[in-house]
């Protein structure tokens, strides 16, 4: 999952979001091992799908999508 953040000196750059390490999360928000593994597997699958879509998208179509 990515988001864009404005940096005055850098313009708009994507920022990579990650799951926090369990020690950094308050107890009431911690995930069990199985849920965390399922979440990471889901993120990996979404990344694979996005990479496959990007590999099959013609360059001209990609530019049109960004302009819209």
mmCIF file of N, CA and C in Angstrom:
data_model
loop_
_atom_site.group_PDB
_atom_site.id
_atom_site.type_symbol
_atom_site.label_atom_id
_atom_site.label_comp_id
_atom_site.label_asym_id
_atom_site.label_seq_id
_atom_site.Cartn_x
_atom_site.Cartn_y
_atom_site.Cartn_z
ATOM 1 N N UNK A 1 0.844 -1.158 0.000
ATOM 2 C CA UNK A 1 0.000 0.000 0.000
ATOM 3 C C UNK A 1 0.891 1.223 0.000
ATOM 4 N N UNK A 2 0.564 2.164 -0.839
ATOM 5 C CA UNK A 2 1.354 3.384 -0.862
ATOM 6 C C UNK A 2 0.449 4.583 -0.741
ATOM 7 N N UNK A 3 1.036 5.670 -0.360
ATOM 8 C CA UNK A 3 0.328 6.937 -0.299
ATOM 9 C C UNK A 3 1.294 8.009 -0.780
ATOM 10 N N UNK A 4 0.783 9.169 -1.125
ATOM 11 C CA UNK A 4 1.663 10.248 -1.565
ATOM 12 C C UNK A 4 1.684 11.323 -0.498
ATOM 13 N N UNK A 5 2.855 11.855 -0.273
ATOM 14 C CA UNK A 5 3.024 12.886 0.731
ATOM 15 C C UNK A 5 3.754 14.064 0.095
ATOM 16 N N UNK A 6 3.336 15.258 0.417
ATOM 17 C CA UNK A 6 3.984 16.455 -0.117
ATOM 18 C C UNK A 6 5.209 16.795 0.727
ATOM 19 N N UNK A 7 6.351 16.883 0.077
ATOM 20 C CA UNK A 7 7.580 17.361 0.697
ATOM 21 C C UNK A 7 7.958 18.631 -0.046
ATOM 22 N N UNK A 8 8.046 19.757 0.639
ATOM 23 C CA UNK A 8 8.328 21.008 -0.065
ATOM 24 C C UNK A 8 9.590 20.939 -0.922
ATOM 25 N N UNK A 9 10.623 20.287 -0.436
ATOM 26 C CA UNK A 9 11.871 20.240 -1.187
ATOM 27 C C UNK A 9 11.899 19.140 -2.235
ATOM 28 N N UNK A 10 10.993 18.150 -2.168
ATOM 29 C CA UNK A 10 11.043 17.015 -3.077
ATOM 30 C C UNK A 10 9.830 16.892 -3.987
ATOM 31 N N UNK A 11 8.781 17.650 -3.775
ATOM 32 C CA UNK A 11 7.576 17.488 -4.576
ATOM 33 C C UNK A 11 6.765 16.308 -4.068
ATOM 34 N N UNK A 12 5.980 15.692 -4.951
ATOM 35 C CA UNK A 12 5.145 14.562 -4.568
ATOM 36 C C UNK A 12 5.911 13.267 -4.781
ATOM 37 N N UNK A 13 6.079 12.494 -3.724
ATOM 38 C CA UNK A 13 6.797 11.225 -3.808
ATOM 39 C C UNK A 13 5.973 10.153 -3.111
ATOM 40 N N UNK A 14 5.958 8.930 -3.653
ATOM 41 C CA UNK A 14 5.239 7.856 -2.972
ATOM 42 C C UNK A 14 5.924 7.501 -1.661
ATOM 43 N N UNK A 15 5.124 7.159 -0.690
ATOM 44 C CA UNK A 15 5.645 6.750 0.611
ATOM 45 C C UNK A 15 5.197 5.315 0.860
ATOM 46 N N UNK A 16 6.119 4.422 1.126
ATOM 47 C CA UNK A 16 5.794 3.020 1.350
ATOM 48 C C UNK A 16 5.276 2.836 2.769
ATOM 49 N N UNK A 17 4.121 2.238 2.885
ATOM 50 C CA UNK A 17 3.561 1.929 4.189
ATOM 51 C C UNK A 17 3.862 0.477 4.523
ATOM 52 N N UNK A 18 4.133 0.198 5.774
ATOM 53 C CA UNK A 18 4.439 -1.163 6.200
ATOM 54 C C UNK A 18 3.686 -1.474 7.483
ATOM 55 N N UNK A 19 3.598 -2.753 7.801
ATOM 56 C CA UNK A 19 3.040 -3.149 9.084
ATOM 57 C C UNK A 19 4.091 -2.907 10.156
ATOM 58 N N UNK A 20 3.665 -2.380 11.288
ATOM 59 C CA UNK A 20 4.594 -2.122 12.379
ATOM 60 C C UNK A 20 5.022 -3.423 13.040
ATOM 61 N N UNK A 21 6.197 -3.393 13.613
ATOM 62 C CA UNK A 21 6.655 -4.541 14.393
ATOM 63 C C UNK A 21 5.748 -4.670 15.617
ATOM 64 N N UNK A 22 5.440 -5.884 16.057
ATOM 65 C CA UNK A 22 4.513 -6.078 17.178
ATOM 66 C C UNK A 22 4.881 -5.295 18.434
ATOM 67 N N UNK A 23 6.154 -5.130 18.719
ATOM 68 C CA UNK A 23 6.566 -4.421 19.930
ATOM 69 C C UNK A 23 6.202 -2.938 19.882
ATOM 70 N N UNK A 24 6.000 -2.378 18.690
ATOM 71 C CA UNK A 24 5.709 -0.953 18.541
ATOM 72 C C UNK A 24 4.214 -0.637 18.632
ATOM 73 N N UNK A 25 3.375 -1.648 18.676
ATOM 74 C CA UNK A 25 1.928 -1.466 18.656
ATOM 75 C C UNK A 25 1.368 -1.678 20.065
ATOM 76 N N UNK A 26 0.459 -0.803 20.518
ATOM 77 C CA UNK A 26 -0.161 -1.018 21.827
ATOM 78 C C UNK A 26 -0.873 -2.379 21.880
ATOM 79 N N UNK A 27 -0.922 -2.967 23.043
ATOM 80 C CA UNK A 27 -1.456 -4.314 23.235
ATOM 81 C C UNK A 27 -2.842 -4.497 22.614
ATOM 82 N N UNK A 28 -3.746 -3.531 22.772
ATOM 83 C CA UNK A 28 -5.108 -3.697 22.270
ATOM 84 C C UNK A 28 -5.188 -3.731 20.747
ATOM 85 N N UNK A 29 -4.122 -3.319 20.049
ATOM 86 C CA UNK A 29 -4.126 -3.320 18.588
ATOM 87 C C UNK A 29 -3.245 -4.397 17.977
ATOM 88 N N UNK A 30 -2.646 -5.244 18.783
ATOM 89 C CA UNK A 30 -1.741 -6.271 18.261
ATOM 90 C C UNK A 30 -2.512 -7.391 17.577
ATOM 91 N N UNK A 31 -1.923 -7.912 16.508
ATOM 92 C CA UNK A 31 -2.504 -9.025 15.763
ATOM 93 C C UNK A 31 -1.832 -10.315 16.195
ATOM 94 N N UNK A 32 -2.585 -11.407 16.159
ATOM 95 C CA UNK A 32 -1.935 -12.686 16.431
ATOM 96 C C UNK A 32 -1.109 -13.090 15.210
ATOM 97 N N UNK A 33 -0.256 -14.073 15.367
ATOM 98 C CA UNK A 33 0.668 -14.490 14.312
ATOM 99 C C UNK A 33 -0.066 -14.866 13.035
ATOM 100 N N UNK A 34 -1.137 -15.631 13.161
ATOM 101 C CA UNK A 34 -1.875 -16.088 11.978
ATOM 102 C C UNK A 34 -2.489 -14.922 11.204
ATOM 103 N N UNK A 35 -3.098 -13.990 11.911
ATOM 104 C CA UNK A 35 -3.706 -12.836 11.251
ATOM 105 C C UNK A 35 -2.643 -11.988 10.560
ATOM 106 N N UNK A 36 -1.511 -11.798 11.229
ATOM 107 C CA UNK A 36 -0.418 -11.019 10.633
ATOM 108 C C UNK A 36 0.100 -11.698 9.369
ATOM 109 N N UNK A 37 0.287 -13.016 9.412
ATOM 110 C CA UNK A 37 0.769 -13.755 8.243
ATOM 111 C C UNK A 37 -0.227 -13.683 7.090
ATOM 112 N N UNK A 38 -1.522 -13.793 7.400
ATOM 113 C CA UNK A 38 -2.545 -13.680 6.355
ATOM 114 C C UNK A 38 -2.525 -12.291 5.728
ATOM 115 N N UNK A 39 -2.360 -11.259 6.557
ATOM 116 C CA UNK A 39 -2.293 -9.894 6.046
ATOM 117 C C UNK A 39 -1.096 -9.686 5.134
ATOM 118 N N UNK A 40 0.064 -10.190 5.549
ATOM 119 C CA UNK A 40 1.265 -10.066 4.725
ATOM 120 C C UNK A 40 1.121 -10.840 3.419
ATOM 121 N N UNK A 41 0.497 -12.022 3.475
ATOM 122 C CA UNK A 41 0.273 -12.809 2.257
ATOM 123 C C UNK A 41 -0.674 -12.063 1.315
ATOM 124 N N UNK A 42 -1.689 -11.422 1.869
ATOM 125 C CA UNK A 42 -2.639 -10.663 1.056
ATOM 126 C C UNK A 42 -1.939 -9.480 0.377
ATOM 127 N N UNK A 43 -1.098 -8.780 1.117
ATOM 128 C CA UNK A 43 -0.343 -7.668 0.544
ATOM 129 C C UNK A 43 0.554 -8.161 -0.581
ATOM 130 N N UNK A 44 1.216 -9.300 -0.381
ATOM 131 C CA UNK A 44 2.090 -9.866 -1.418
ATOM 132 C C UNK A 44 1.288 -10.212 -2.670
ATOM 133 N N UNK A 45 0.100 -10.767 -2.499
ATOM 134 C CA UNK A 45 -0.746 -11.119 -3.648
ATOM 135 C C UNK A 45 -1.181 -9.864 -4.410
ATOM 136 N N UNK A 46 -1.554 -8.820 -3.699
ATOM 137 C CA UNK A 46 -1.944 -7.570 -4.348
ATOM 138 C C UNK A 46 -0.767 -6.996 -5.129
ATOM 139 N N UNK A 47 0.422 -7.045 -4.553
ATOM 140 C CA UNK A 47 1.611 -6.551 -5.262
ATOM 141 C C UNK A 47 1.868 -7.358 -6.525
ATOM 142 N N UNK A 48 1.688 -8.681 -6.459
ATOM 143 C CA UNK A 48 1.861 -9.524 -7.652
ATOM 144 C C UNK A 48 0.853 -9.138 -8.731
ATOM 145 N N UNK A 49 -0.394 -8.922 -8.331
ATOM 146 C CA UNK A 49 -1.426 -8.540 -9.288
ATOM 147 C C UNK A 49 -1.117 -7.188 -9.932
ATOM 148 N N UNK A 50 -0.678 -6.233 -9.135
ATOM 149 C CA UNK A 50 -0.334 -4.918 -9.680
ATOM 150 C C UNK A 50 0.854 -5.003 -10.630
ATOM 151 N N UNK A 51 1.845 -5.810 -10.286
ATOM 152 C CA UNK A 51 3.012 -5.976 -11.160
ATOM 153 C C UNK A 51 2.602 -6.634 -12.476
ATOM 154 N N UNK A 52 1.730 -7.635 -12.403
ATOM 155 C CA UNK A 52 1.268 -8.310 -13.619
ATOM 156 C C UNK A 52 0.474 -7.347 -14.486
ATOM 157 N N UNK A 53 -0.365 -6.539 -13.875
ATOM 158 C CA UNK A 53 -1.151 -5.566 -14.635
ATOM 159 C C UNK A 53 -0.234 -4.533 -15.284
ATOM 160 N N UNK A 54 0.763 -4.055 -14.546
ATOM 161 C CA UNK A 54 1.694 -3.061 -15.087
ATOM 162 C C UNK A 54 2.505 -3.639 -16.242
ATOM 163 N N UNK A 55 2.836 -4.915 -16.170
ATOM 164 C CA UNK A 55 3.623 -5.554 -17.231
ATOM 165 C C UNK A 55 2.822 -5.684 -18.520
ATOM 166 N N UNK A 56 1.497 -5.742 -18.409
ATOM 167 C CA UNK A 56 0.649 -5.924 -19.588
ATOM 168 C C UNK A 56 -0.039 -4.645 -20.043
ATOM 169 N N UNK A 57 0.221 -3.519 -19.383
ATOM 170 C CA UNK A 57 -0.399 -2.250 -19.747
ATOM 171 C C UNK A 57 0.461 -1.548 -20.791
ATOM 172 N N UNK A 58 -0.113 -1.225 -21.958
ATOM 173 C CA UNK A 58 0.658 -0.491 -22.974
ATOM 174 C C UNK A 58 1.088 0.876 -22.435
ATOM 175 N N UNK A 59 2.236 1.347 -22.854
ATOM 176 C CA UNK A 59 2.782 2.618 -22.370
ATOM 177 C C UNK A 59 1.824 3.779 -22.625
ATOM 178 N N UNK A 60 1.178 3.799 -23.807
ATOM 179 C CA UNK A 60 0.264 4.902 -24.104
ATOM 180 C C UNK A 60 -0.925 4.912 -23.156
ATOM 181 N N UNK A 61 -1.424 3.755 -22.764
ATOM 182 C CA UNK A 61 -2.569 3.683 -21.862
ATOM 183 C C UNK A 61 -2.173 4.119 -20.459
ATOM 184 N N UNK A 62 -0.985 3.785 -20.041
ATOM 185 C CA UNK A 62 -0.506 4.178 -18.723
ATOM 186 C C UNK A 62 -0.458 5.696 -18.602
ATOM 187 N N UNK A 63 0.004 6.375 -19.637
ATOM 188 C CA UNK A 63 0.073 7.836 -19.618
ATOM 189 C C UNK A 63 -1.322 8.454 -19.554
ATOM 190 N N UNK A 64 -2.279 7.884 -20.270
ATOM 191 C CA UNK A 64 -3.652 8.392 -20.256
ATOM 192 C C UNK A 64 -4.250 8.236 -18.869
ATOM 193 N N UNK A 65 -4.023 7.091 -18.222
ATOM 194 C CA UNK A 65 -4.554 6.860 -16.884
ATOM 195 C C UNK A 65 -4.000 7.870 -15.884
ATOM 196 N N UNK A 66 -2.745 8.200 -16.005
ATOM 197 C CA UNK A 66 -2.136 9.148 -15.067
ATOM 198 C C UNK A 66 -2.662 10.558 -15.274
ATOM 199 N N UNK A 67 -2.999 10.903 -16.511
ATOM 200 C CA UNK A 67 -3.480 12.249 -16.801
ATOM 201 C C UNK A 67 -4.899 12.455 -16.284
ATOM 202 N N UNK A 68 -5.656 11.392 -16.151
ATOM 203 C CA UNK A 68 -7.062 11.506 -15.757
ATOM 204 C C UNK A 68 -7.254 11.767 -14.305
#
